[in-house]
PDB file of C-alpha atoms in Angstrom:
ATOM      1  CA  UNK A   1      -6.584 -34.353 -15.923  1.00 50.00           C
ATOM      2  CA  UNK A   2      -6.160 -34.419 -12.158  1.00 48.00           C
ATOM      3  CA  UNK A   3      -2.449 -33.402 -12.652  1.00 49.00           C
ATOM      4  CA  UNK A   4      -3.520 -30.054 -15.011  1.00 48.00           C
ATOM      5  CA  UNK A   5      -6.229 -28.820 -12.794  1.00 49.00           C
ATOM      6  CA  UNK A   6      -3.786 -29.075  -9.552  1.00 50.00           C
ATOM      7  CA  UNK A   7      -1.433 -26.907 -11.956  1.00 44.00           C
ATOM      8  CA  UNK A   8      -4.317 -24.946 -12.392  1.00 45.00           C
ATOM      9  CA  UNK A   9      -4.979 -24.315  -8.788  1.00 47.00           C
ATOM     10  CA  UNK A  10      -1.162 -23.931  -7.845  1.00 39.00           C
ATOM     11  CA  UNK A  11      -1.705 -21.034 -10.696  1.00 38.00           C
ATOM     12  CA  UNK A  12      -4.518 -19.501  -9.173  1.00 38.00           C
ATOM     13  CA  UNK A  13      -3.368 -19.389  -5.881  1.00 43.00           C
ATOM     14  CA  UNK A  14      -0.168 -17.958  -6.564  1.00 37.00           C
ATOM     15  CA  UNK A  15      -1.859 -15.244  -8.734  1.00 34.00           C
ATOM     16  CA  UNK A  16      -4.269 -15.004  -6.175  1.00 38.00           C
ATOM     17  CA  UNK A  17      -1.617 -13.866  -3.171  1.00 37.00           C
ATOM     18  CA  UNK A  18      -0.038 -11.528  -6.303  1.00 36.00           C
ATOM     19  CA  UNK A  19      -3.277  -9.716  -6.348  1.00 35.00           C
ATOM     20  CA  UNK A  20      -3.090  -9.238  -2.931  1.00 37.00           C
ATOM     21  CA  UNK A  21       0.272  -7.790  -3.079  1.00 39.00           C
ATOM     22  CA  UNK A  22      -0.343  -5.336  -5.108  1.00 39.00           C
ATOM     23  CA  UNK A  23      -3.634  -4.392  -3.827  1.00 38.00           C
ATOM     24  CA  UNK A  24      -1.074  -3.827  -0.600  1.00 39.00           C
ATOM     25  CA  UNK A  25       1.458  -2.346  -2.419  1.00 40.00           C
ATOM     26  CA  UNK A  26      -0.512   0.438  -4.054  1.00 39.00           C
ATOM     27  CA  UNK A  27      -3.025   1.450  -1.091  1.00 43.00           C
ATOM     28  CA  UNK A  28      -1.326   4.297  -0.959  1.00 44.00           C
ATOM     29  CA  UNK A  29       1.964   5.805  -1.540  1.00 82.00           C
ATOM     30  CA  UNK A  30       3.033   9.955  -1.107  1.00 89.00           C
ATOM     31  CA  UNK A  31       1.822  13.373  -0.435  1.00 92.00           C
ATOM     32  CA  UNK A  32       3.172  16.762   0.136  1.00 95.00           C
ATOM     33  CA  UNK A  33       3.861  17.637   3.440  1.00 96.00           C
ATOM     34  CA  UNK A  34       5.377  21.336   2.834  1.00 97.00           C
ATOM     35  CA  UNK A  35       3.990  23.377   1.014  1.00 98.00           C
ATOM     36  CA  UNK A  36       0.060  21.879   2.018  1.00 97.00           C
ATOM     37  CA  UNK A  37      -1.484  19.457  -0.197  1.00 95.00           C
ATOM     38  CA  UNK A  38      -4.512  20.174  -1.731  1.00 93.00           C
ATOM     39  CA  UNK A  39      -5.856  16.779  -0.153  1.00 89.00           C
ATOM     40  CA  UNK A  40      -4.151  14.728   2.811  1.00 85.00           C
ATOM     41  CA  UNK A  41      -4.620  11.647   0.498  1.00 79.00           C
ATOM     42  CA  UNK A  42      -1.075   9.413  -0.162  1.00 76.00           C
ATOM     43  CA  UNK A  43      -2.653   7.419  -3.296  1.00 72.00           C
ATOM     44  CA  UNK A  44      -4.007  10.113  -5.515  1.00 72.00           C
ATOM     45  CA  UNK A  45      -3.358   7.875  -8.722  1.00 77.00           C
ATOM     46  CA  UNK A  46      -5.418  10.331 -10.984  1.00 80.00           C
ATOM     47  CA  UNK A  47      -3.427  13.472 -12.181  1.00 76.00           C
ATOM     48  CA  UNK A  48      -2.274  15.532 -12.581  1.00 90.00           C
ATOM     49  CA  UNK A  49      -2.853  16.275  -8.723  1.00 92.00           C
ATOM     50  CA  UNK A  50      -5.366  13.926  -7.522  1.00 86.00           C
ATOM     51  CA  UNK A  51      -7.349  15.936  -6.466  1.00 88.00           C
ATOM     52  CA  UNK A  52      -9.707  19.467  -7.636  1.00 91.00           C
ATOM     53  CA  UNK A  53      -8.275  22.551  -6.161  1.00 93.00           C
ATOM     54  CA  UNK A  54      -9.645  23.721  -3.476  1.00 92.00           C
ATOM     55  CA  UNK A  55     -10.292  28.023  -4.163  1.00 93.00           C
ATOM     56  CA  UNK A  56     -11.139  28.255  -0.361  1.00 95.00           C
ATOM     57  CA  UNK A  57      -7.506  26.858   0.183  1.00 96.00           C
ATOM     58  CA  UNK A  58      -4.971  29.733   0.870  1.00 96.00           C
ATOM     59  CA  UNK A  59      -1.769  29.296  -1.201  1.00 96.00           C
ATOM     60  CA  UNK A  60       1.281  28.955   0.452  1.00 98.00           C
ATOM     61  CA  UNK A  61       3.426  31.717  -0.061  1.00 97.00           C
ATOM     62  CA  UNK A  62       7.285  30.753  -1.680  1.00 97.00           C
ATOM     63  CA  UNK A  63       9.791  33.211  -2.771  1.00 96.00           C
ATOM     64  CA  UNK A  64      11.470  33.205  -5.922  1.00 96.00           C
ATOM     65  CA  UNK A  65      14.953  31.080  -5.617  1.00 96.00           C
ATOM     66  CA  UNK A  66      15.870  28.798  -3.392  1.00 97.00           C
ATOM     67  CA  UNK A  67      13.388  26.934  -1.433  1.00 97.00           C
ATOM     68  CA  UNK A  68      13.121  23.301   0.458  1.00 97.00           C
ATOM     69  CA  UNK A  69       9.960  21.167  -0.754  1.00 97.00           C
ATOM     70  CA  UNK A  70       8.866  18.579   1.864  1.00 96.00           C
ATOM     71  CA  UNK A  71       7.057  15.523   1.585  1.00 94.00           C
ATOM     72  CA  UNK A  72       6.135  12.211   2.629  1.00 91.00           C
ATOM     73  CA  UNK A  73       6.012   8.284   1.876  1.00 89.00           C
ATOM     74  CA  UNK A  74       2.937   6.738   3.847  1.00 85.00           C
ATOM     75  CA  UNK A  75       3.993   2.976   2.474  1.00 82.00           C
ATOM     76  CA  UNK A  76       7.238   1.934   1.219  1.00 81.00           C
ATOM     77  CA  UNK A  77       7.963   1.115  -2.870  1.00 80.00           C
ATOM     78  CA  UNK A  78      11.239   0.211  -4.256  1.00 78.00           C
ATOM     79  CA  UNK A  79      11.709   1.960  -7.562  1.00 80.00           C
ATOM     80  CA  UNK A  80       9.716   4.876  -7.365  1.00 88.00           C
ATOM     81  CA  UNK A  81      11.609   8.181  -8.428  1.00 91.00           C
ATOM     82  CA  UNK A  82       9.881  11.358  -7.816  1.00 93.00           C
ATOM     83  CA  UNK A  83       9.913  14.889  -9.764  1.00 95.00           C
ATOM     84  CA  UNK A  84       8.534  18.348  -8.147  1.00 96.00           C
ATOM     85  CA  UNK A  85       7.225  20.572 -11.111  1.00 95.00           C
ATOM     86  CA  UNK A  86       5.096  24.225 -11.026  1.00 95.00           C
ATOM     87  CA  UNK A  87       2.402  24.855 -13.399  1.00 93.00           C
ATOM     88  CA  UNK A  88       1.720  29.082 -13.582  1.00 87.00           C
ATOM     89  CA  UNK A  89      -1.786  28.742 -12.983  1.00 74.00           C
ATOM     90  CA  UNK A  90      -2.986  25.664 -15.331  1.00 75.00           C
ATOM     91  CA  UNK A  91      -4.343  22.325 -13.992  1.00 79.00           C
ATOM     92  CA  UNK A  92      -3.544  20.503 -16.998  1.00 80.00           C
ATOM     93  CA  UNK A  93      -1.278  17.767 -16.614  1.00 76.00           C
ATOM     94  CA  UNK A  94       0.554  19.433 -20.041  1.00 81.00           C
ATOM     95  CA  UNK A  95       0.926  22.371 -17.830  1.00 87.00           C
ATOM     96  CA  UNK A  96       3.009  21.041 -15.597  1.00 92.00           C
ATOM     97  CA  UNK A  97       5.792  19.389 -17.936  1.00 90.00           C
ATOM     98  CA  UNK A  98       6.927  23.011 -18.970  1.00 89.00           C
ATOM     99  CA  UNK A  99       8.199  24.284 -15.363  1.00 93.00           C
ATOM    100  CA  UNK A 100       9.796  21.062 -13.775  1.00 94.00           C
ATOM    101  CA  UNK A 101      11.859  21.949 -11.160  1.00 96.00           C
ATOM    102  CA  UNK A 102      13.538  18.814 -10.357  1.00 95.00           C
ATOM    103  CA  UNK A 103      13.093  15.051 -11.958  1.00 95.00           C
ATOM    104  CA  UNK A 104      14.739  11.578 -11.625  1.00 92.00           C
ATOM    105  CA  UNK A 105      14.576  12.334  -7.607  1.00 92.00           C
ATOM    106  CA  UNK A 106      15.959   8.890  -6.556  1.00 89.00           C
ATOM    107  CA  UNK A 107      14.017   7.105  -3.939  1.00 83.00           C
ATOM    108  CA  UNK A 108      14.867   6.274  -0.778  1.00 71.00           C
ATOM    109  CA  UNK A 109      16.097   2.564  -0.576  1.00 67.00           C
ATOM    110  CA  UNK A 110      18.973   2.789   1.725  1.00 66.00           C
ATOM    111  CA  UNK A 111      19.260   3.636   5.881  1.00 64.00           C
ATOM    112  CA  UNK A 112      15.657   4.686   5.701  1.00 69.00           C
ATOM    113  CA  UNK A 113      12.415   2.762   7.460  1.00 70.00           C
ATOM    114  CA  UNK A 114      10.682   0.303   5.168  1.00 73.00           C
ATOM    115  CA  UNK A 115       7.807  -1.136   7.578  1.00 78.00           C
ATOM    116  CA  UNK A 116       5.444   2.177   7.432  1.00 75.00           C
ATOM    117  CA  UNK A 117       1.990   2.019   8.411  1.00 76.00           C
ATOM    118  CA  UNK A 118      -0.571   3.360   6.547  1.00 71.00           C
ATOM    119  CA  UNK A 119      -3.181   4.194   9.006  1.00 75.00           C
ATOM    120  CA  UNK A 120      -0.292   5.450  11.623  1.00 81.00           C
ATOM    121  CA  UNK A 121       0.794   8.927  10.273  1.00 78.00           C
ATOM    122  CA  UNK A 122       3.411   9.207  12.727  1.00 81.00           C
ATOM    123  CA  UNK A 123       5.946   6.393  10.937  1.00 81.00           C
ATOM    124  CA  UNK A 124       5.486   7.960   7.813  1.00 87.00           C
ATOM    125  CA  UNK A 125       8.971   8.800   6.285  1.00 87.00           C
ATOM    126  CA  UNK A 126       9.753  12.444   5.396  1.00 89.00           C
ATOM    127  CA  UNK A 127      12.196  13.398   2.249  1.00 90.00           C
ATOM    128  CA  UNK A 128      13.446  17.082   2.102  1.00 93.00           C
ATOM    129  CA  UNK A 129      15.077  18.734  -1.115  1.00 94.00           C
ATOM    130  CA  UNK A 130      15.576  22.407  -1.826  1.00 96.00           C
ATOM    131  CA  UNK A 131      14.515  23.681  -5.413  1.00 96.00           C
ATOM    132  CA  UNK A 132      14.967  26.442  -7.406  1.00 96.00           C
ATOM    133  CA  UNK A 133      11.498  28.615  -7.548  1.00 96.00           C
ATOM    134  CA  UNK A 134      11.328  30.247 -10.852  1.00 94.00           C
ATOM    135  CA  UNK A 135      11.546  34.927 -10.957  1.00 93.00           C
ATOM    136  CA  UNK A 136       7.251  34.541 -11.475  1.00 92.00           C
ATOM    137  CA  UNK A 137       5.082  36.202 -10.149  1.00 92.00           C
ATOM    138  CA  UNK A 138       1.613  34.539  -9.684  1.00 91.00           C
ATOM    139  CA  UNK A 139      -1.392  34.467  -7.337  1.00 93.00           C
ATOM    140  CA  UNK A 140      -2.108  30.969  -7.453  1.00 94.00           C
ATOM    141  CA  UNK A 141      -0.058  28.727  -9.065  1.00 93.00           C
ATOM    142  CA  UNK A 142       0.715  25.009  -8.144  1.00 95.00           C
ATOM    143  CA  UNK A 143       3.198  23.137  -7.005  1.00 96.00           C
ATOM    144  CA  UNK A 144       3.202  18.997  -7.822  1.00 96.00           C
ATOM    145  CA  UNK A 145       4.736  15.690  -6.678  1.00 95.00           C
ATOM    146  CA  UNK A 146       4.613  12.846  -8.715  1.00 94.00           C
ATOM    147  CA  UNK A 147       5.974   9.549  -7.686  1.00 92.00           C
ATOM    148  CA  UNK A 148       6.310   7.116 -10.124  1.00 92.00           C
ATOM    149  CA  UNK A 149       6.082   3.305  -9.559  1.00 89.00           C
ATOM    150  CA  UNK A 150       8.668   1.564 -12.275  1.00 90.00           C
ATOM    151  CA  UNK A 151       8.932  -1.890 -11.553  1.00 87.00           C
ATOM    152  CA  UNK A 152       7.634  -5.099 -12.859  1.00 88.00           C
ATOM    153  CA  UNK A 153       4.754  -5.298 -10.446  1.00 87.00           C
ATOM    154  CA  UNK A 154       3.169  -1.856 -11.100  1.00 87.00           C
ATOM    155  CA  UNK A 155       3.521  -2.590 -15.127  1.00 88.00           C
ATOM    156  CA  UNK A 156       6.676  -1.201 -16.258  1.00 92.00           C
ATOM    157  CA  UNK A 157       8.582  -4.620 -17.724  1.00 92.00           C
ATOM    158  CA  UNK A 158      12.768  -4.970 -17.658  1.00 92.00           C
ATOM    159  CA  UNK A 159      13.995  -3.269 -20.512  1.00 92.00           C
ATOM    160  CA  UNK A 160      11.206  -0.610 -20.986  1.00 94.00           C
ATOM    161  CA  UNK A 161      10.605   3.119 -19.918  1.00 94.00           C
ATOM    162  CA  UNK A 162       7.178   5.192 -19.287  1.00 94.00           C
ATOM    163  CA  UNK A 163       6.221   8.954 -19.266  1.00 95.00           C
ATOM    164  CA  UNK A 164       3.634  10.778 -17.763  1.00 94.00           C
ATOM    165  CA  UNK A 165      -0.072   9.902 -18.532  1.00 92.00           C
ATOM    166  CA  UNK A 166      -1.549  13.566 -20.683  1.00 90.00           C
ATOM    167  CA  UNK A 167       2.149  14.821 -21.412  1.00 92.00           C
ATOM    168  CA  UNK A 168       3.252  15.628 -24.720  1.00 92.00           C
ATOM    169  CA  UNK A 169       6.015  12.227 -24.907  1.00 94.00           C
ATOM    170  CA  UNK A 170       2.291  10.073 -24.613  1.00 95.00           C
ATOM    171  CA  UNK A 171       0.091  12.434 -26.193  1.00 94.00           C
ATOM    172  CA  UNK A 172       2.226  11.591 -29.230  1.00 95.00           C
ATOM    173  CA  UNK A 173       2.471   8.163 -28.894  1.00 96.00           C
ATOM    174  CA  UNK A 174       5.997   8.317 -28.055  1.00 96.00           C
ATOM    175  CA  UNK A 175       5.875   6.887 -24.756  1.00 96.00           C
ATOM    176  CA  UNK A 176       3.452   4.237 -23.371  1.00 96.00           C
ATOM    177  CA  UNK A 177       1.987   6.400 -19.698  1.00 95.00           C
ATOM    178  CA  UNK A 178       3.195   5.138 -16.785  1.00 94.00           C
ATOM    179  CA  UNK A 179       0.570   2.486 -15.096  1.00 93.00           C
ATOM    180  CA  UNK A 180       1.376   3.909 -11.548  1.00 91.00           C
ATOM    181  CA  UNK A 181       1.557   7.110 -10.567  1.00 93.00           C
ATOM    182  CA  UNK A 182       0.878   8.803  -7.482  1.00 92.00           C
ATOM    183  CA  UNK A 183      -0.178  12.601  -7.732  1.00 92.00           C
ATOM    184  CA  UNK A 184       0.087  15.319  -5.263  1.00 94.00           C
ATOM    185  CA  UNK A 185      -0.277  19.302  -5.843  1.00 95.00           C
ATOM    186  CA  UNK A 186      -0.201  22.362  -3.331  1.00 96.00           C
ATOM    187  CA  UNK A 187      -1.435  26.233  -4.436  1.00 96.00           C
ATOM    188  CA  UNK A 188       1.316  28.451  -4.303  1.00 96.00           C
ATOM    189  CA  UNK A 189       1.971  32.110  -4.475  1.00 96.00           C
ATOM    190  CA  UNK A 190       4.777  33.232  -6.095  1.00 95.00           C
ATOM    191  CA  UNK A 191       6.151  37.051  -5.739  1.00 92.00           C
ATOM    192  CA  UNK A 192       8.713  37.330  -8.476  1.00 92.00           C
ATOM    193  CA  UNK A 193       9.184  39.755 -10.983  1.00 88.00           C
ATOM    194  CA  UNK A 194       7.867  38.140 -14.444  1.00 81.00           C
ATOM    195  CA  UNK A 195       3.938  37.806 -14.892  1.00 74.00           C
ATOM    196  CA  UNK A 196       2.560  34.904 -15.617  1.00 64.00           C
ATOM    197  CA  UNK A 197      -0.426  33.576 -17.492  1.00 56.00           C
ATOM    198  CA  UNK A 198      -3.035  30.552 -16.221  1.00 48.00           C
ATOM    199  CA  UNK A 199      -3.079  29.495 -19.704  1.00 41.00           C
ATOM    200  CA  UNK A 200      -0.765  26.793 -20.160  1.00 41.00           C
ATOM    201  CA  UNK A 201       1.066  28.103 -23.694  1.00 40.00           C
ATOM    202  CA  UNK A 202       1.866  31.548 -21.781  1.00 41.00           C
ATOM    203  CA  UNK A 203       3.437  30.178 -19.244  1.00 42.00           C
ATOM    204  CA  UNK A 204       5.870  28.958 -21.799  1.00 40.00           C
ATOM    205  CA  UNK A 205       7.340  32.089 -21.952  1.00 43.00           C
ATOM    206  CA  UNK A 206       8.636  32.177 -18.439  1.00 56.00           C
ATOM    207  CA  UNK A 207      12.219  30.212 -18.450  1.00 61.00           C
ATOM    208  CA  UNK A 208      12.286  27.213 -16.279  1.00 85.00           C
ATOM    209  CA  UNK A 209      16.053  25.784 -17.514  1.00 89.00           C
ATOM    210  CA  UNK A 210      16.082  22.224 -15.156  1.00 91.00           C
ATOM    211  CA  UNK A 211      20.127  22.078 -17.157  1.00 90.00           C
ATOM    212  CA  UNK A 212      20.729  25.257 -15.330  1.00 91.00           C
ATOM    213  CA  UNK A 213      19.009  24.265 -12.161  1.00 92.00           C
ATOM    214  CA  UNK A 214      20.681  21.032 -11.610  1.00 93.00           C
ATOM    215  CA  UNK A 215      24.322  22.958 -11.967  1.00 93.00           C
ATOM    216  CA  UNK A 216      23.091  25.394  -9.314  1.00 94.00           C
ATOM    217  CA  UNK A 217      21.729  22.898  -6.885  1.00 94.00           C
ATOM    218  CA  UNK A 218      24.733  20.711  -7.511  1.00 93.00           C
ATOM    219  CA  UNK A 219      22.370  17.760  -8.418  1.00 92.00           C
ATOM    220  CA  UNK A 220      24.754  14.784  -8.929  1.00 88.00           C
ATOM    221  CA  UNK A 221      21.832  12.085 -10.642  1.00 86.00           C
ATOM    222  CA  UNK A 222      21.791  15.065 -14.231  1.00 81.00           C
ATOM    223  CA  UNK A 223      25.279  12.984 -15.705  1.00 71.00           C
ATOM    224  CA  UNK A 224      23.165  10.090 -16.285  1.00 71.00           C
ATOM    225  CA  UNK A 225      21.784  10.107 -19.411  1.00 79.00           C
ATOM    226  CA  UNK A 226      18.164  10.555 -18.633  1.00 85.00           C
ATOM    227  CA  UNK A 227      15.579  12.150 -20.552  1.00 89.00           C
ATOM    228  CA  UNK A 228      13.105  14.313 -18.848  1.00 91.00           C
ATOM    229  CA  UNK A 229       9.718  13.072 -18.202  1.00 92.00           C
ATOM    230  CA  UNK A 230      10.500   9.377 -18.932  1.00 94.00           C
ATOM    231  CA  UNK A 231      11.030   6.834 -16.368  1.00 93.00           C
ATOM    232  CA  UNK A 232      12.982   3.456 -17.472  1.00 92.00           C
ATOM    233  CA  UNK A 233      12.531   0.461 -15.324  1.00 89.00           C
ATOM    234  CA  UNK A 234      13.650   0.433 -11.487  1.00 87.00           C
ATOM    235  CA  UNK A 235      15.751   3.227 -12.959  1.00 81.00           C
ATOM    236  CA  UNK A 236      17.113   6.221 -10.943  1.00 81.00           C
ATOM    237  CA  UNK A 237      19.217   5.011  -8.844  1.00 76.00           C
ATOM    238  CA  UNK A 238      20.641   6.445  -6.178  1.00 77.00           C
ATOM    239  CA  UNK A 239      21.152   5.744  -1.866  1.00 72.00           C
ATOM    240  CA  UNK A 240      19.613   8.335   0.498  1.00 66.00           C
ATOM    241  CA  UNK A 241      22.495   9.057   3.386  1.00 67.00           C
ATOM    242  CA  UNK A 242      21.535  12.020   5.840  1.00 72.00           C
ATOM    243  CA  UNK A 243      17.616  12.082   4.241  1.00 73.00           C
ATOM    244  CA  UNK A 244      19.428  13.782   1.009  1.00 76.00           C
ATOM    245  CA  UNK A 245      20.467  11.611  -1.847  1.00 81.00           C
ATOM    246  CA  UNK A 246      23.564  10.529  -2.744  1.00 76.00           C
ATOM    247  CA  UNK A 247      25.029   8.982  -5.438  1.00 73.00           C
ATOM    248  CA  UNK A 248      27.172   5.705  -5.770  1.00 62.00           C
ATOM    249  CA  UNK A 249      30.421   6.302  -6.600  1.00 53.00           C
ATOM    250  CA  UNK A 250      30.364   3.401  -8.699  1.00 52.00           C
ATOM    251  CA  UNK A 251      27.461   4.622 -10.780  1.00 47.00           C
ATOM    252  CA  UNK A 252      29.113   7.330 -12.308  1.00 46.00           C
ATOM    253  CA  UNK A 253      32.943   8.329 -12.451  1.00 40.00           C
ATOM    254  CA  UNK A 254      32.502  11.676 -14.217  1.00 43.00           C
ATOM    255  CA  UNK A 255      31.394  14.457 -11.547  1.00 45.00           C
ATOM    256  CA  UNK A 256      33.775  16.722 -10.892  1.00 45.00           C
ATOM    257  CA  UNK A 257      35.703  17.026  -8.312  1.00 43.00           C
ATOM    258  CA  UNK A 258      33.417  19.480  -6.020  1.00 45.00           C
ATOM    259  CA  UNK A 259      30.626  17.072  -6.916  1.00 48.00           C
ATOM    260  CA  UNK A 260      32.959  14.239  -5.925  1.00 49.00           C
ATOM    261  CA  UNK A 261      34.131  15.921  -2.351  1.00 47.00           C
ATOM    262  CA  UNK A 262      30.287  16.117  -1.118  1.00 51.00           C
ATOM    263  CA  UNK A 263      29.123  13.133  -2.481  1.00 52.00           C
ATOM    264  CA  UNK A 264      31.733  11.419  -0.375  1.00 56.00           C
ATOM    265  CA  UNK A 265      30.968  13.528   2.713  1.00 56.00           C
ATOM    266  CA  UNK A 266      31.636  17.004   2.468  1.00 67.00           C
ATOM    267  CA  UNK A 267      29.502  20.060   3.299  1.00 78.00           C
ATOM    268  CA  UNK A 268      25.900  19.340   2.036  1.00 88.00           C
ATOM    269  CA  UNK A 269      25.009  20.492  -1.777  1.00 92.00           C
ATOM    270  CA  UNK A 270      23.253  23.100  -2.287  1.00 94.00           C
ATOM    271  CA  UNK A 271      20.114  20.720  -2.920  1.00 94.00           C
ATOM    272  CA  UNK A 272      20.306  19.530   0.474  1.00 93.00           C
ATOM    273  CA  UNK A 273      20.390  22.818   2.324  1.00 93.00           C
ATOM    274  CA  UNK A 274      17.400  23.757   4.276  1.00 94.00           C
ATOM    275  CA  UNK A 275      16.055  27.031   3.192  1.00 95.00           C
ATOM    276  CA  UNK A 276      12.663  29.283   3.305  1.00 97.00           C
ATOM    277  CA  UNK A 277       9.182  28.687   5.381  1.00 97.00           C
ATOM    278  CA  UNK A 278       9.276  24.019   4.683  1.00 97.00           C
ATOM    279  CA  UNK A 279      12.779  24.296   6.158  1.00 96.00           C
ATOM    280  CA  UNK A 280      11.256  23.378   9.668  1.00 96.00           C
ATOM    281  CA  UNK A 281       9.851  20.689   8.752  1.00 95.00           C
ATOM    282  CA  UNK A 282      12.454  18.835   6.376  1.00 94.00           C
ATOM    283  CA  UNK A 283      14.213  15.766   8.001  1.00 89.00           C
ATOM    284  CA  UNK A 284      17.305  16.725   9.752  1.00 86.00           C
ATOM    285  CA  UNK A 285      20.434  16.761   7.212  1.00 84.00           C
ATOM    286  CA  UNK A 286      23.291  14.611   9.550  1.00 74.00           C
TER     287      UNK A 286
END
């Protein structure tokens, strides 16, 4: 009996200082830093943004094409990809899944600081990645960051994938939603050529082609059999060198050979340039 119960409290202590991890762990995670958030908050679990929007909150203005997206990691988490996506008005999280500008960002687990501090802003670590913004033209539409925690910790067991709590791959039962998610949206104004709707099956009609995209940014992580929306566990891998992403050689023999050149340190792809009004504030590309 004595034996059991000091099992017991071996047990209890150990899942005691696991609590306490993760109540570390997930404190707080990533925002937007360019364009402005709608809310300076880094652990906006709730989405699809966090946060309400804010109608008092002028929209950034982005042109149509390329355009750097900045944000920020306030505490570090291994195996946490990001995607940026643009909803034409809607603040449905189904809104969001039909514009998605980039996905299966890798994050940033090699050369970069690990020991941020939550309440000191200034050691919080910036990423930087240039987009394509759709030809739309809208008052107020809205950009969003998700970051998506994917290891066993934050729920997502070895062998298993997650999507996106309120998009269609969950709404179907499909895909279980991801337990973790961190949320962050900015109000944009777009100045393109094709109108767009706030309702969220209009905005369908504007083309948002993320095959297309990735060939034109010269993303190198789109040869690796992903599906869009759906994060497997500690998947999306991929070393940050220069603040851009690169990927391992190893990973994946089949880019070509202009893919091959920059990954291996030529000129920066086109994903890594620094272009529009966020370029400023975008970590230095070296």
């Amino acid at each position: 009996m004595t034996m059991h119960r000091n099992k017991c409290q071996v047990f209890l202590g150990w899942f005691a200082l696991l609590l306490l991890m993760c109540a570390d762990l997930v404190w707080c995670h990533a925002r937007l830093v360019c364009p402005p958030p709608r809310s300076p908050d880094t652990g906006a679990k709730f989405g699809p943004c966090g946060h309400e929007d804010d109608p008092t909150m002028e929209a950034f203005a982005l042109e149509p094409g390329l355009q750097t997206i900045v944000w920020e990691e306030s505490i570090y988490h291994f195996a946490a990809p990001a995607r940026l996506a643009l909803s034409y008005g809607g603040d449905d999280a189904d809104s969001f899944e039909g514009c998605v500008l980039l996905d299966h960002i890798p994050h940033g687990d090699t050369g970069l600081p690990k020991n941020m501090s939550f309440t000191d802003e200034s050691t919080y670590v910036r990423y930087g990645i240039t987009v394509k913004i759709p030809d739309v033209s809208c008052d107020r539409c809205h950009l969003q960051l998700i970051s998506a925690m994917t290891d066993f910790i934050h729920g997502v067991p070895p062998g298993t994938d997650c999507s996106l709590s309120g998009e269609s791959l969950v709404l179907s039962g499909e895909k279980v939603a991801c337990p973790a998610v961190y949320h962050s949206c900015a109000p944009v104004t777009i100045k393109g050529t094709n109108l767009s709707s706030s309702s969220s099956s209009s905005s369908s009609s504007v083309e948002c082609d993320l095959a297309a995209t990735d060939e034109e940014l010269q993303w190198p992580f789109s040869d690796l059999n992903q599906q869009v929306g759906v994060y497997k566990f500690e998947g999306d891998e991929g070393n940050w060198t220069g603040n851009f992403p690169h990927v391992n050689m190893n990973m994946n023999m089949s880019l070509n050979d202009g893919r091959r050149a920059q990954a291996q340190g030529g000129p920066p792809p086109v994903y890594a340039q620094r272009v529009g009004p966020c370029a400023d504030q975008a970590p230095a590309v070296v």
